[in-house]
Amino acid sequence: MRGQQGLRFGLLIVVVGVFAVSAVFSYLRHSETSESLAMVHKTSAWAVSELDSELLKFTQTLELVGLGARNQEQLILRFDLLWARLDILQTGSENLEVRNLAGAAELFDQLMTLLQQHEAAVFALQPGERQQAKKIFNAFHPLQPPVRELHVDSFYDPYQVGLDTELPVNQVGFGLSMLGLLLSGTVLVLLVVRESARNRLQALHDDLTGLPNRKYFNELLRYSEINARYQQTRRGLLVIDLDNFKEINDTLGHAAGDELLIKVAERFRKCVGPDVDVARLGGDEFAVLVEGTVDNHRCVQLAQKLCDRLSHGMEIRGNQVFIAASIGVSLYPDDADTLDQALINADIAMYLAKKDDGVSYRSYDPAMNAKLLRRRELSEHLRQAIVTDQLSLNYQPLIRLASRQVESVEALLRWHHPEYGYIPPLEVISIAEQYDLALELNEWVIASACKQSVIWQSLGLPQIKMAVNISPAMYAKHDLVGSVSRLLNKYGMDPEQLVIEVTEDTTMRDIESSPGILKGLRELGVDLALDDFGTGYSSLSHLKQLPVQKLKIDKSFVQDLDNEPRDLRFIRSIIGLADSLELEVVAEGVEQQHDFTDLDREGCTFGQGYLFSRPRDAAAIERILREQQLGQLLTHAG
């Protein structure tokens, strides 16, 4: 082995020596001309190469912004770099040779015109504006082939300089010089070709997993689409997104996240056949291109197989990790006219699969576009509705079962859209969380509830507490304690009159910080209620850490009391648990007289439901409270 290495090293020294002697001889004969030509060629070729690269990066970023996968700052950066590369080529004597190539000057002028025409549109483009992004993309895309061709010409078109000049030549020396240059040049060219192939391989593959990257996958889509049209065959596309990858990254560290991605990629490789290509598009997102015999059944089976493979736990740095994925499926040409559009459709289906609880994969349906368009439109209108007070609150009373009097009300969000009509509260919250409106929406609800509570107190009505639900995004991503403190001070509401309701699942999203957040609210004097209790997976030890005062039994368990035979064991267990922790219990969904009787007999503290009152507007609640002052009870349950 050492002998072979020494031989290769010696051969390299000989090649370099021959090349050096030949180069010196040539330099002595043509030093000034060669140096000038080399400098012009390198500078010009490099500049054209950078222009080609920046145009490709700009159009790719443009597509990703249209999909909402890149932000506006990244697009503007790519736009500015493309403009700068073009400026370099259009000015300076060192790039004169490139400008003299056939069609180069016209191509540069055409590209500069496009940049000037679309500058305002690029700077105004927002993530997710797919149609506008596609419009700009279609304007620049036709220039990519001629720019690529100019790139090639700038490297390989010889510069015809000084060919008519006769120089005295030493034939023997010149022959030896040319022979040395030929031999050593051949060896160096082979080395360059090998290194170029290696660099291209690295440029088209993901460094971490070894899978094809997004650039390679996009090229693969173009070639596959051409073949599919020629062969009159289908292609299948799957977009895969890991569901809880961020949590693993945050809890176990980025090194563990990288190890997980490597193992996931390996499982994907083993799942697919020879006519299936897997790529990593970036982050925790993968894509699969299915060729050969393709139909929706085969693609769905593959999606099921991938989900099943991922469901098996894997060992990551001494921890047993379980990962799940959401997968979108789309067919070409059934679902789209191009494979690029099919990829977008698969991404839409994947997004909806991620939003639907219990669904791991979805096949694309044209109605999905309408659904996403509706959500995007509602998000824009919701932002305006928050600012202009187009939302409203209704209030549902909570009754103390022993006295049958209203002791608090729960504020419930209502939004009547001028076009779509009544929008369910859960959908409003989902849209707010998706489009980063959770802070604004929750603060509007808290502020409106505080204002109404202060108004009722100023009217001399019986003092009742105001309960407000907090969305998961507000709880986990924003300063909930700071927001509540600021709004209480702003509207002059007594903190003891406010109840913050958080679902059991919400507290489980971040077990480490949940007790601290709730403790901060308690220190303000605010009461706390654990909503939808019984539907989550919190442990007794976790429950003991939470400084809550109330447990709200989910209405599904109360409604089970209507079934025969009646079974009170679960309700009884929750009430017993609450008693041991010195917590009050609220039963939601009380609709029947026998529900009231059973819950009162079991020692439940509060009831909430249609038996007592539906959600009412502020004026109706005021009437109920005035009637209560006169001794009239809201319910006549016995």
Coordinates of C-alpha atoms in Angstrom, one line a residue, residues 134-409:
K134 CA -46.0 31.7 -10.1
K135 CA -46.6 34.8 -12.3
I136 CA -43.1 36.2 -11.4
F137 CA -41.6 32.7 -11.8
N138 CA -43.1 32.4 -15.3
A139 CA -41.5 35.7 -16.3
F140 CA -38.0 34.7 -15.3
H141 CA -38.1 30.9 -16.1
P142 CA -37.7 31.3 -19.9
L143 CA -34.3 33.0 -19.4
Q144 CA -32.8 30.1 -17.6
P145 CA -31.9 28.0 -20.7
P146 CA -30.2 30.9 -22.6
V147 CA -28.3 32.0 -19.4
R148 CA -27.1 28.3 -18.9
E149 CA -26.0 28.2 -22.6
L150 CA -24.1 31.5 -22.2
H151 CA -22.5 30.0 -19.1
V152 CA -21.3 27.0 -21.2
D153 CA -20.1 29.3 -24.0
S154 CA -18.2 31.5 -21.6
F155 CA -16.0 28.5 -20.6
Y156 CA -15.5 26.8 -23.9
D157 CA -15.6 29.4 -26.7
P158 CA -12.0 30.3 -27.5
Y159 CA -11.0 33.9 -27.5
Q160 CA -9.5 34.7 -30.9
V161 CA -6.7 37.0 -29.9
G162 CA -3.4 37.5 -31.8
L163 CA -3.9 34.6 -34.2
D164 CA -2.5 36.6 -37.1
T165 CA 0.7 37.5 -35.3
E166 CA 3.8 35.6 -36.5
L167 CA 6.3 34.8 -33.7
P168 CA 9.7 33.2 -34.1
V169 CA 9.5 29.6 -32.8
N170 CA 12.1 27.2 -31.5
Q171 CA 10.7 24.1 -33.1
V172 CA 12.4 21.5 -30.8
G173 CA 11.7 23.5 -27.6
F174 CA 8.2 24.3 -28.7
G175 CA 7.5 20.6 -29.6
L176 CA 8.7 19.4 -26.3
S177 CA 6.7 22.1 -24.6
M178 CA 3.5 21.1 -26.4
L179 CA 4.1 17.4 -25.7
G180 CA 4.6 18.1 -22.0
L181 CA 1.5 20.2 -21.9
L182 CA -0.5 17.5 -23.7
L183 CA 0.5 14.7 -21.4
S184 CA 0.3 16.6 -18.1
G185 CA -2.8 18.5 -19.3
T186 CA -4.5 15.1 -20.0
V187 CA -3.8 13.9 -16.5
L188 CA -4.9 17.2 -14.9
V189 CA -8.1 17.2 -17.0
L190 CA -8.9 13.7 -15.8
L191 CA -8.4 14.8 -12.2
V192 CA -10.6 17.9 -12.8
V193 CA -13.3 15.8 -14.4
R194 CA -13.2 13.4 -11.4
E195 CA -13.4 16.2 -8.9
S196 CA -16.2 17.9 -10.8
A197 CA -18.2 14.7 -10.8
R198 CA -17.6 14.3 -7.1
N199 CA -18.6 17.9 -6.4
R200 CA -21.8 17.5 -8.5
L201 CA -22.7 14.4 -6.6
Q202 CA -22.3 16.3 -3.3
A203 CA -24.2 19.3 -4.7
L204 CA -27.2 17.1 -5.6
H205 CA -27.4 15.0 -2.4
D206 CA -28.2 15.8 1.2
D207 CA -25.0 15.8 3.4
L208 CA -26.7 14.3 6.4
T209 CA -28.8 11.5 5.0
G210 CA -27.2 10.9 1.6
L211 CA -30.6 11.1 -0.1
P212 CA -31.1 13.3 -3.2
N213 CA -31.8 16.9 -2.1
R214 CA -34.5 19.3 -3.4
K215 CA -32.4 20.5 -6.3
Y216 CA -31.8 16.9 -7.5
F217 CA -35.5 16.0 -6.9
N218 CA -36.7 19.0 -9.0
E219 CA -34.4 17.9 -11.9
L220 CA -35.7 14.3 -11.5
L221 CA -39.3 15.6 -11.7
R222 CA -38.6 17.3 -15.0
Y223 CA -37.0 14.3 -16.6
S224 CA -39.7 12.0 -15.2
E225 CA -42.5 14.2 -16.6
I226 CA -41.0 14.1 -20.1
N227 CA -40.8 10.3 -19.9
A228 CA -44.3 10.1 -18.6
R229 CA -45.7 12.1 -21.4
Y230 CA -43.8 10.1 -24.0
Q231 CA -44.8 6.8 -22.5
Q232 CA -48.4 7.9 -21.6
T233 CA -47.9 6.7 -18.0
R234 CA -48.7 8.0 -14.5
R235 CA -46.4 9.2 -11.8
G236 CA -47.1 9.2 -8.0
L237 CA -45.8 11.8 -5.6
L238 CA -45.8 11.6 -1.8
V239 CA -44.8 14.4 0.5
I240 CA -43.8 13.3 4.1
D241 CA -43.5 15.5 7.1
L242 CA -42.5 14.2 10.6
D243 CA -45.1 15.2 13.2
N244 CA -43.1 15.5 16.4
F245 CA -39.6 16.1 15.1
K246 CA -39.3 19.6 16.7
E247 CA -40.1 18.2 20.2
I248 CA -37.4 15.6 19.8
N249 CA -34.9 18.3 18.7
D250 CA -35.9 20.5 21.6
T251 CA -35.8 17.8 24.3
L252 CA -32.9 15.6 23.1
G253 CA -30.8 18.1 21.2
H254 CA -30.0 18.7 17.5
A255 CA -27.4 15.9 17.4
A256 CA -30.2 13.5 18.3
G257 CA -32.4 15.1 15.7
D258 CA -29.7 14.5 13.1
E259 CA -29.4 10.9 14.1
L260 CA -33.1 10.4 13.9
L261 CA -33.2 11.9 10.4
I262 CA -30.5 9.5 9.3
K263 CA -32.4 6.5 10.7
V264 CA -35.7 7.7 9.1
A265 CA -34.0 8.0 5.8
E266 CA -32.6 4.5 6.0
R267 CA -36.1 3.1 6.8
F268 CA -37.5 4.9 3.8
R269 CA -34.8 3.4 1.6
K270 CA -35.7 -0.1 2.7
C271 CA -39.4 0.5 2.2
V272 CA -39.3 1.5 -1.5
G273 CA -38.6 -0.5 -4.7
P274 CA -36.2 0.1 -7.6
D275 CA -38.8 2.4 -9.4
V276 CA -39.2 4.7 -6.4
D277 CA -37.0 7.6 -5.5
V278 CA -36.8 9.2 -2.1
A279 CA -35.4 12.7 -1.4
R280 CA -35.0 14.9 1.6
L281 CA -36.5 18.3 0.7
G282 CA -35.2 20.0 3.8
G283 CA -35.7 19.9 7.6
D284 CA -38.0 17.0 8.5
E285 CA -39.7 17.0 5.1
F286 CA -39.2 14.2 2.5
A287 CA -40.6 13.4 -0.9
V288 CA -41.1 10.2 -2.9
L289 CA -41.5 9.8 -6.7
V290 CA -43.2 6.6 -7.8
E291 CA -42.7 5.4 -11.4
G292 CA -43.5 2.2 -13.2
T293 CA -47.1 0.9 -12.7
V294 CA -48.7 3.7 -10.7
D295 CA -52.2 4.2 -9.4
N296 CA -53.7 5.7 -6.2
H297 CA -54.0 2.3 -4.6
R298 CA -50.3 1.6 -4.9
C299 CA -49.4 5.1 -3.6
V300 CA -51.7 4.7 -0.6
Q301 CA -50.3 1.3 0.1
L302 CA -46.8 2.8 0.0
A303 CA -47.9 5.6 2.4
Q304 CA -49.3 3.0 4.8
K305 CA -46.1 1.0 4.6
L306 CA -44.0 4.1 5.4
C307 CA -46.2 5.1 8.3
D308 CA -46.0 1.5 9.7
R309 CA -42.2 1.5 9.4
L310 CA -42.0 4.8 11.3
S311 CA -44.3 3.6 14.0
H312 CA -41.7 1.2 15.3
G313 CA -39.6 2.9 18.0
M314 CA -35.9 3.5 17.4
E315 CA -32.9 3.9 19.8
I316 CA -31.6 7.5 19.7
R317 CA -28.7 8.2 22.1
G318 CA -30.0 5.9 24.7
N319 CA -33.6 7.0 24.4
Q320 CA -36.5 5.0 22.9
V321 CA -38.0 7.4 20.4
F322 CA -41.3 7.0 18.6
I323 CA -42.0 9.2 15.5
A324 CA -45.1 9.6 13.4
A325 CA -45.5 11.2 10.0
S326 CA -48.2 13.0 7.9
I327 CA -48.2 12.0 4.2
G328 CA -49.9 13.7 1.2
V329 CA -50.4 11.7 -2.0
S330 CA -50.9 13.1 -5.5
L331 CA -51.0 11.6 -9.0
Y332 CA -49.8 12.9 -12.3
P333 CA -51.5 13.6 -14.7
D334 CA -54.8 12.8 -12.8
D335 CA -54.4 15.6 -10.2
A336 CA -52.2 18.1 -12.1
D337 CA -50.9 19.1 -15.5
T338 CA -47.3 19.0 -14.3
L339 CA -45.3 17.1 -11.8
D340 CA -44.3 20.4 -10.1
Q341 CA -48.0 21.1 -9.5
A342 CA -48.5 17.5 -8.4
L343 CA -45.8 18.1 -5.8
I344 CA -47.7 21.2 -4.5
N345 CA -50.9 19.2 -4.4
A346 CA -49.3 16.4 -2.4
D347 CA -48.0 19.1 0.0
I348 CA -51.5 20.4 0.4
A349 CA -52.8 16.9 1.1
M350 CA -50.0 16.4 3.7
Y351 CA -50.9 19.6 5.4
L352 CA -54.5 18.6 5.8
A353 CA -53.5 15.1 7.0
K354 CA -51.4 16.9 9.7
K355 CA -54.4 19.0 10.7
D356 CA -56.8 16.0 10.9
D357 CA -56.5 14.1 14.2
G358 CA -55.9 10.4 13.7
V359 CA -55.2 10.7 10.0
S360 CA -51.6 9.8 8.9
Y361 CA -52.1 10.2 5.1
R362 CA -54.5 11.9 2.7
S363 CA -54.9 11.7 -1.1
Y364 CA -55.2 15.0 -2.9
D365 CA -58.7 16.1 -3.8
P366 CA -59.5 19.4 -5.7
A367 CA -61.8 20.4 -2.9
M368 CA -58.6 20.8 -0.7
N369 CA -57.6 23.9 -2.6
A370 CA -61.0 25.5 -1.9
K371 CA -60.6 24.6 1.7
L372 CA -57.2 26.1 2.0
L373 CA -58.3 29.2 0.0
R374 CA -61.2 29.6 2.5
R375 CA -58.9 29.3 5.5
R376 CA -56.4 31.8 4.0
E377 CA -59.3 34.3 3.2
L378 CA -60.7 33.8 6.7
S379 CA -57.3 34.5 8.2
E380 CA -57.1 37.8 6.5
H381 CA -60.6 38.7 7.5
L382 CA -60.0 37.5 11.1
R383 CA -57.0 39.9 11.4
Q384 CA -59.3 42.7 10.4
A385 CA -62.2 41.5 12.6
I386 CA -60.0 41.6 15.7
V387 CA -58.9 45.2 15.0
T388 CA -62.4 46.5 14.1
D389 CA -64.3 44.6 16.9
Q390 CA -66.3 42.5 14.4
L391 CA -66.1 39.5 16.9
S392 CA -68.5 39.1 19.8
L393 CA -68.8 37.2 23.1
N394 CA -71.6 35.1 24.4
Y395 CA -71.7 34.0 28.1
Q396 CA -72.9 30.7 29.5
P397 CA -73.7 30.6 33.2
L398 CA -72.1 28.2 35.7
I399 CA -74.5 27.2 38.4
R400 CA -73.6 26.2 42.0
L401 CA -75.8 23.1 42.3
A402 CA -76.4 23.4 46.0
S403 CA -77.8 27.0 45.8
R404 CA -78.8 26.9 42.1
Q405 CA -77.4 30.4 41.6
V406 CA -75.1 31.8 38.9
E407 CA -71.6 32.2 40.4
S408 CA -69.7 32.7 37.1
V409 CA -70.0 32.8 33.4

